[in-house]
Each structure stands twice: as structure tokens, then as C-alpha cells.
CSV table of C-alpha atoms in Angstrom, one decimal:
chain,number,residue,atom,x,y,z
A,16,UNK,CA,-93.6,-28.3,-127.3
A,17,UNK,CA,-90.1,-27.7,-126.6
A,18,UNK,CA,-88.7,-24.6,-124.0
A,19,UNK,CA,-85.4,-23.3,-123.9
A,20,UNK,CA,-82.4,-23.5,-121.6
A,21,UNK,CA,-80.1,-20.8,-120.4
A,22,UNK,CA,-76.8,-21.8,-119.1
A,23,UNK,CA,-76.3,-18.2,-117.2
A,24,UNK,CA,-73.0,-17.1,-115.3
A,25,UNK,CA,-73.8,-15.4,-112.1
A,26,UNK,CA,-70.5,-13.6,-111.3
A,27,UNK,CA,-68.5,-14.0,-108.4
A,28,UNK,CA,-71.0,-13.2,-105.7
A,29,UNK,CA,-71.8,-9.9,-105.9
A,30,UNK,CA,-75.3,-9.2,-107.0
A,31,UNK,CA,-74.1,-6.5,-109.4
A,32,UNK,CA,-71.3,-7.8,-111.3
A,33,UNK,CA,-74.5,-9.7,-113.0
A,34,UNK,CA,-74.5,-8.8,-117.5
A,35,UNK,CA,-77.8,-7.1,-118.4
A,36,UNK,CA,-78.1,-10.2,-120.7
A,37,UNK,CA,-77.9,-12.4,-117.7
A,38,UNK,CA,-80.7,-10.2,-116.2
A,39,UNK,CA,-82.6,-10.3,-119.2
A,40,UNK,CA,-82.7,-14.0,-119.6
A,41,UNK,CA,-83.9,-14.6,-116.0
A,42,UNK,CA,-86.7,-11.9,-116.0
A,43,UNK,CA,-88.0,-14.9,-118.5
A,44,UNK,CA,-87.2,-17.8,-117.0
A,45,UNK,CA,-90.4,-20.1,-115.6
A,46,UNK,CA,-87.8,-22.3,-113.5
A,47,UNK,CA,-84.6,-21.8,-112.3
A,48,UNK,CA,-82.4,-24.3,-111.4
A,49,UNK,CA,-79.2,-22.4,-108.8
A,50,UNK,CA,-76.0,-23.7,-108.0
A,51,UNK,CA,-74.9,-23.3,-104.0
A,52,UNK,CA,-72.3,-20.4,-105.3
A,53,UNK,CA,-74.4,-17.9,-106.9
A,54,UNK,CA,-76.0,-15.1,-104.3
A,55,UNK,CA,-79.3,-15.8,-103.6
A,56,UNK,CA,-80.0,-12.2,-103.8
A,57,UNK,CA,-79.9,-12.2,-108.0
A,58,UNK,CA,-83.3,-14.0,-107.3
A,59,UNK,CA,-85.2,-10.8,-107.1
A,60,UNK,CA,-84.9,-10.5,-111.2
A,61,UNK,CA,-87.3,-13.9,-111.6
A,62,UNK,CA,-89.4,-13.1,-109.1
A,63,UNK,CA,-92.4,-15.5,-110.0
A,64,UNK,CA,-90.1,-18.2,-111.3
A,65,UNK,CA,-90.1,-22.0,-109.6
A,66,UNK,CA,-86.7,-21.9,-107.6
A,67,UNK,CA,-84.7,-25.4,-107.9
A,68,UNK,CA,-81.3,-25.9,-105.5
A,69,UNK,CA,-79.0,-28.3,-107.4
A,70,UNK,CA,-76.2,-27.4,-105.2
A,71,UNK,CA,-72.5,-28.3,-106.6
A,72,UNK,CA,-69.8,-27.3,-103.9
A,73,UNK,CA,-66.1,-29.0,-103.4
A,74,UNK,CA,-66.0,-31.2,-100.7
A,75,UNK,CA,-69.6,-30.8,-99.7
A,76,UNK,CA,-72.5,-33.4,-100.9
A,77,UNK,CA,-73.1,-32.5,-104.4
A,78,UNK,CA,-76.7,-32.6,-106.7
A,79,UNK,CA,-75.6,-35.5,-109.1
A,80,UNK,CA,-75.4,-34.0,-112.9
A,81,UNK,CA,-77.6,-36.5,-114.1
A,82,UNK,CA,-80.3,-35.6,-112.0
A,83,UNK,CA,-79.2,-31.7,-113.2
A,84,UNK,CA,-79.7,-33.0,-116.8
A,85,UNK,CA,-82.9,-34.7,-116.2
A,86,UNK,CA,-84.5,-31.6,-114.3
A,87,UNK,CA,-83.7,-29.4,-117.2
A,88,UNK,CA,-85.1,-32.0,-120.1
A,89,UNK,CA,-88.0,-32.2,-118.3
A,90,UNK,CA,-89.3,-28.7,-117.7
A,91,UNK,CA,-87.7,-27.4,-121.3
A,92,UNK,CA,-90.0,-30.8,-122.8
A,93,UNK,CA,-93.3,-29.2,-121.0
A,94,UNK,CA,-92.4,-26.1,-122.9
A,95,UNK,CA,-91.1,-23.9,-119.8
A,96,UNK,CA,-87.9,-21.6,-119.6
A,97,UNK,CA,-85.5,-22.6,-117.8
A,98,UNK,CA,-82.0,-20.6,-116.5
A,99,UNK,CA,-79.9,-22.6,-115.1
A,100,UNK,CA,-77.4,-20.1,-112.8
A,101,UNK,CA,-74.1,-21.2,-111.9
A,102,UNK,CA,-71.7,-19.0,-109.8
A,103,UNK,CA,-68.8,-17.1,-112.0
A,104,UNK,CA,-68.9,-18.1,-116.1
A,105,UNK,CA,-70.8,-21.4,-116.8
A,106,UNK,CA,-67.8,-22.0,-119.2
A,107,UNK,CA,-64.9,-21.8,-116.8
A,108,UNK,CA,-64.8,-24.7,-115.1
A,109,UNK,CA,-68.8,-24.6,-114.5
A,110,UNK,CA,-69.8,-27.9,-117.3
A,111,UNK,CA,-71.1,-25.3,-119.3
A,112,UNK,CA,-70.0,-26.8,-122.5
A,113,UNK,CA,-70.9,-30.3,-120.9
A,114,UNK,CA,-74.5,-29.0,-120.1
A,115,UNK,CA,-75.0,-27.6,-124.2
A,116,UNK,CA,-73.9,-30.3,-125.4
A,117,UNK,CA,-75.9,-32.8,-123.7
A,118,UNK,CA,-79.4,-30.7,-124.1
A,119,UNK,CA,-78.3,-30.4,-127.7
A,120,UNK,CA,-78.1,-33.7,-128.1
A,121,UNK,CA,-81.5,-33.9,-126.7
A,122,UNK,CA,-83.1,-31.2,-129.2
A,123,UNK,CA,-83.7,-28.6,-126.7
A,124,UNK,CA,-82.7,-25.1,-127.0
A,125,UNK,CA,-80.0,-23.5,-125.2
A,126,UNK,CA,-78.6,-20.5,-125.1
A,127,UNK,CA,-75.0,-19.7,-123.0
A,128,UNK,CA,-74.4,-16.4,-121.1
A,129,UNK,CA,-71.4,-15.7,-119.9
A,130,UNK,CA,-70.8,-14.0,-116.0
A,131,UNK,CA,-67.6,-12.7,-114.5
A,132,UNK,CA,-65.5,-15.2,-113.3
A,133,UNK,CA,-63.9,-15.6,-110.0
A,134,UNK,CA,-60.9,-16.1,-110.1
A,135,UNK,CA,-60.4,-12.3,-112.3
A,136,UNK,CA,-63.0,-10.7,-110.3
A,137,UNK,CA,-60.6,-11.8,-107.0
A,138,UNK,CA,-57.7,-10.4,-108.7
A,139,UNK,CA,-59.2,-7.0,-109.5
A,140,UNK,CA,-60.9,-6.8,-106.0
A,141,UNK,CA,-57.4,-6.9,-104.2
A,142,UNK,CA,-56.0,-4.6,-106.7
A,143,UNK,CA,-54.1,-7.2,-108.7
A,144,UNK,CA,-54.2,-6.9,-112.3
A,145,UNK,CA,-53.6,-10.3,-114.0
A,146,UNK,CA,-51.8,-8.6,-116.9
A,147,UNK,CA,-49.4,-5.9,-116.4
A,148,UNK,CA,-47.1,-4.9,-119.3
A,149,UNK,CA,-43.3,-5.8,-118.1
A,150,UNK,CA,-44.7,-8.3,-115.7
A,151,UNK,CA,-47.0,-10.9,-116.7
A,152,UNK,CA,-47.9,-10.9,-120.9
A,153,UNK,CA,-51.0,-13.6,-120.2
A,154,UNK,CA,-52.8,-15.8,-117.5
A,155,UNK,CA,-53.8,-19.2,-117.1
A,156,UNK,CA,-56.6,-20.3,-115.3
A,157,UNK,CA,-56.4,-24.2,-113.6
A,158,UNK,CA,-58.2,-26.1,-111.5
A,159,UNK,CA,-56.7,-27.9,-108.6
A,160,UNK,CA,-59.1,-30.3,-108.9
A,161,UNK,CA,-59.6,-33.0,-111.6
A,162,UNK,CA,-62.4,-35.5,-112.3
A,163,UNK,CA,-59.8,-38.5,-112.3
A,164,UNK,CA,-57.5,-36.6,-110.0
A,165,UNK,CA,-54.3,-36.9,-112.5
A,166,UNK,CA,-51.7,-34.2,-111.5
A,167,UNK,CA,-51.4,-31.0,-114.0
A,168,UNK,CA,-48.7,-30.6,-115.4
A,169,UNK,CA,-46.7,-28.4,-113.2
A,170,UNK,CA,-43.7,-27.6,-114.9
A,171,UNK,CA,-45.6,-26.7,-118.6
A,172,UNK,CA,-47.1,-23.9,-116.0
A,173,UNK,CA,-43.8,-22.9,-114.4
A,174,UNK,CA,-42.2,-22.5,-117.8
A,175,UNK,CA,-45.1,-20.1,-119.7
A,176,UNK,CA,-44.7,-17.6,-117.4
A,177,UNK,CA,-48.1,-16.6,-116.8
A,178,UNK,CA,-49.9,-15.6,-113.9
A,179,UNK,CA,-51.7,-18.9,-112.5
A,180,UNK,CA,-54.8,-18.2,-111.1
A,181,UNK,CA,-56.2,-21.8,-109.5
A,182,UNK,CA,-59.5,-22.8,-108.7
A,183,UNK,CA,-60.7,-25.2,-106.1
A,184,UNK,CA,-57.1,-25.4,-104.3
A,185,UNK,CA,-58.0,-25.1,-101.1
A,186,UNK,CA,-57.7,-28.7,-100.2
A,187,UNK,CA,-55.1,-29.3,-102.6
A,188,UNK,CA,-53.2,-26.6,-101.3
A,189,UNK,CA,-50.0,-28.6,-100.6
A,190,UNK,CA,-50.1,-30.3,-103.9
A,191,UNK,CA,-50.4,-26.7,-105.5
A,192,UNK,CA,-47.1,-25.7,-103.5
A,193,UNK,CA,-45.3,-28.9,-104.3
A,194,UNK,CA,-46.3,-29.1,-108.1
A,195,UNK,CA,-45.2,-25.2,-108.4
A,196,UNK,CA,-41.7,-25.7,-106.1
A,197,UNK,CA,-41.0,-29.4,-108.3
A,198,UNK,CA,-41.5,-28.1,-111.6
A,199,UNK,CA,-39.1,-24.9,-111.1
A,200,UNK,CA,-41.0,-21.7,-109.7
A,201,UNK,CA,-39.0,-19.8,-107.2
A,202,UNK,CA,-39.7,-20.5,-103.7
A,203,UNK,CA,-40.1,-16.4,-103.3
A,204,UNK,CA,-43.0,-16.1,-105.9
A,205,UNK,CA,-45.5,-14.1,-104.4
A,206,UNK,CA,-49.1,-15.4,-103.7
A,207,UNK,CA,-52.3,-14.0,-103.3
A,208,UNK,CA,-55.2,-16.5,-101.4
A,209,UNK,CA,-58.8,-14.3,-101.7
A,210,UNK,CA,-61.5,-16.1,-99.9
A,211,UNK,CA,-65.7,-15.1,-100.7
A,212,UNK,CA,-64.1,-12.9,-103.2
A,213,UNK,CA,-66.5,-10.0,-104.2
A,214,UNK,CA,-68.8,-10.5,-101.0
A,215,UNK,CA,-68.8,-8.6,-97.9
A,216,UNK,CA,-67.0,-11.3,-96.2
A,217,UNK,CA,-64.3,-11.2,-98.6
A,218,UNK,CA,-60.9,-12.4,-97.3
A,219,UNK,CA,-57.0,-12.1,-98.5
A,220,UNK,CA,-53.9,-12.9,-97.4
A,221,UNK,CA,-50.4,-11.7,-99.7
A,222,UNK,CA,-47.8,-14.7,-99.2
A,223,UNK,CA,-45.0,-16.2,-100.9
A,224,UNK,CA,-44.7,-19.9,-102.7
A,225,UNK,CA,-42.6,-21.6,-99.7
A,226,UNK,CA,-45.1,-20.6,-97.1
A,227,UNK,CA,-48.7,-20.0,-98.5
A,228,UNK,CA,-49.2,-23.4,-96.8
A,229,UNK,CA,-48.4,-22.1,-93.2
A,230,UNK,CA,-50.4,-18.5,-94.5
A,231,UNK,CA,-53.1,-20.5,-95.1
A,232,UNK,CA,-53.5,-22.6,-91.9
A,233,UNK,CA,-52.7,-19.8,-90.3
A,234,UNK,CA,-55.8,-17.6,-91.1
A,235,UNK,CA,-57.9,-20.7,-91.4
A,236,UNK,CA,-58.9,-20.5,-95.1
A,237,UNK,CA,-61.9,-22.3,-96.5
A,238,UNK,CA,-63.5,-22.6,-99.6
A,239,UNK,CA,-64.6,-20.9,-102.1
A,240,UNK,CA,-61.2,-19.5,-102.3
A,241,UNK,CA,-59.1,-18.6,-105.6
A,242,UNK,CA,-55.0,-18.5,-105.6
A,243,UNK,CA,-53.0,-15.8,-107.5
A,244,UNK,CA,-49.6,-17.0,-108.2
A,245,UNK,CA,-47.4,-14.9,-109.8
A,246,UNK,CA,-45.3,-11.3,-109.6
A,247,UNK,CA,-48.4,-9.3,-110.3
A,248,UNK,CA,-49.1,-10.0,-106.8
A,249,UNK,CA,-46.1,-8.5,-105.7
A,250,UNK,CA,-46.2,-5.3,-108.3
A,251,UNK,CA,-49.2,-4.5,-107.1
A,252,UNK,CA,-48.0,-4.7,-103.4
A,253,UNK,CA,-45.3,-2.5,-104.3
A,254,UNK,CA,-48.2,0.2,-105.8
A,255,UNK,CA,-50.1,-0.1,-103.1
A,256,UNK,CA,-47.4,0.5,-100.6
A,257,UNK,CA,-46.4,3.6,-103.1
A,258,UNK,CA,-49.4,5.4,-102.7
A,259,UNK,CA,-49.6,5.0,-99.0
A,260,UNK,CA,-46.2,6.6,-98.5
């Protein structure tokens, strides 16, 4: 007898920016398996489910993904439902796709749900709109961090012209500045660094390109963190600083 899977985003961190599908897919789930960035507190909507941690966090020891894929072959094989949460959307950098495929492959159900992710639910909590007509026409969403560690290519991002929100950059921080400076952005382009974005203990600090390193040692910022990088950061300054005056 074969279960089903559920690849479910979890949002940022705040309990409510969950989807009603999300919450409808856990109210079923026998096991769940929970990544260390979703809030514990979206347990309360599987109540009587068996609670798994498979903990993935950068820099931290990490639950190998074999052992993720095994866990979920072997409860959706007894015939149980399993939702597997990750923190933001299980597609944006969260092996979602990898995860489908892989339990396809195996002839188990699965079903993705997508969740808000961080790094526009950062944005929108400090007031930045990723998209701004005269601004910014699109956004690009990058990791920092790569499985073989090959450098993105900087410059391709310099030259669209998009807001760059990054991912994981907190230890690549300086390789972030240096890529952005080497491939031709100006050293003035405004940066926002949102730390625990959506949580009570949320975090931000506006700086520029040249010194978002020194910013950033200077307030101490750790992980999970998201980068805005672009001049919606600074319009949105500017707005604020309007309605204040």
C-alpha cells in the first residue's frame, strides 16, 4: 500500500503567512518530517501526527538528504501521509524539485505546496517592494551558496538590472560585495540585510554596496538572513522618510 508525500512550504517564520492548502495537507498528515527553519508553532495543525526533525541549516550539522529520502519512502511504503515542511517555498532553493523527483522515481505520490518565501516576505516586511514601476521592472532571486561552490556569474546580475535578493550570504558576505563591485554595480547601491525576517526577532539594517560588509559586522548579523540589493531599497527609504516629515 502506497501513502502520499507532501512537499509543503512553511513561509518565512510567521505562523500565519501559512496557505490554507498548506494547512489542509498537514491536518492529514500521519508523519511529518520539519526542517530547522520552519516555526515550530505551525505544529498545532497535525496535532496527532509523528514529529521527525531532519534539520538542514547553513553552516550548522545538517540531516543528510539521503537519510531525508529514505525516511519518506519508508513511511509513504507503509501507507502513511507524510508532509514534509521546509521553511519559505520548497521550490526556491528548498530541493523541492529534487525531493519530487526522486519519490517519483520511486512510485510514491507527491504532491508540492508552495509557501511564501523569504527572501519577498523580508522585502515586504521592511517596506521594500521588489518591483516598483520606474525603478526595478523584475527580481532575481540567488543563492550565495552553491553545491560545488563555483562563483555566480556576477556581472550577468549587474547588467539585468534587477533587484537581487540573495539567499544564504551571510557567510559569503564579502564574496557577495566583491562579485557585485567586479562585475560593475555602483559602489553607492543601496542594500538592505533583514535577519529572522517575519519573526519577532526580526532584524534590518539599510546600507550601501561598499560598506554592507562593515554594516554587517557591525550589528553582528547571523543567519538566517536575506540581502536586498538594489534602488528599491533606497525608494522606499525615501517614502518612508516622506511620510515622517
Amino acid at each position: 500500500m502506497s501513502g502520499k508525500v507532501w512537499l509543503i512550504g512553511a513561509g518565512p517564520g510567521d505562523p500565519e503567512m501559512l496557505t490554507l492548502k498548506a494547512v489542509r495537507a498537514m491536518a492529514q498528515a500521519d508523519v511529518v518530517l520539519i526542517d530547522d527553519l520552519v516555526n515550530p508553532a505551525v505544529l498545532e495543525h497535525c496535532p496527532t501526527a509523528r514529529v521527525i526533525s531532519v534539520g538542514k541549516r547553513g553552516g550548522c550539522r545538517s540531516t543528510p538528504q539521503d537519510f531525508i529520502h529514505r525516511l519518506m519512502l519508508r513511511y509513504a511504503s507503509q501507507g502513511r501521509r507524510v508532509a514534509r515542511l521546509k521553511g519559505g517555498d520548497p521550490c526556491i532553493f528548498g530541493r523541492g524539485g529534487e525531493e519530487a523527483d526522486w519519490l517519483a522515481a520511486q512510485g510514491i505520490e507527491c504532491e508540492l505546496v508552495n509557501g511564501i518565501t523569504a527572501g519577498l516576505a523580508a522585502a515586504t516586511q521592511c517596506g521594500i517592494s521588489v518591483t516598483l514601476r520606474g525603478v526595478s521592472r523584475g527580481v532575481t532571486l540567488v543563492t550565495a551558496h552553491t553545491q560545488d561552490d563555483s562563483p555566480l556569474n556576477w556581472r550577468g546580475l549587474v547588467e539585468g538590472r534587477t533587484t537581487l535578493v540573495v539567499y544564504m550570504g551571510v557567510a559569503k558576505l564579502a564574496d557577495v560585495r566583491k562579485g557585485l563591485l567586479d562585475g560593475g554595480m555602483a559602489a553607492c547601491t543601496p542594500v538592505a540585510m533583514i535577519e529572522n525576517a517575519s519573526l519577532p526577532a526580526q532584524r534590518e539594517c539599510r546600507s550601501r554596496l561598499a560598506d554592507m560588509l562593515d554594516d554587517a559586522r557591525r550589528i553582528a548579523l547571523k543567519s538566517p538572513a536575506i540581502l536586498v540589493i538594489g534602488e528599491v531599497v533606497g525608494a522606499a527609504q525615501q517614502a518612508m522618510l516622506a511620510r515622517t516629515a
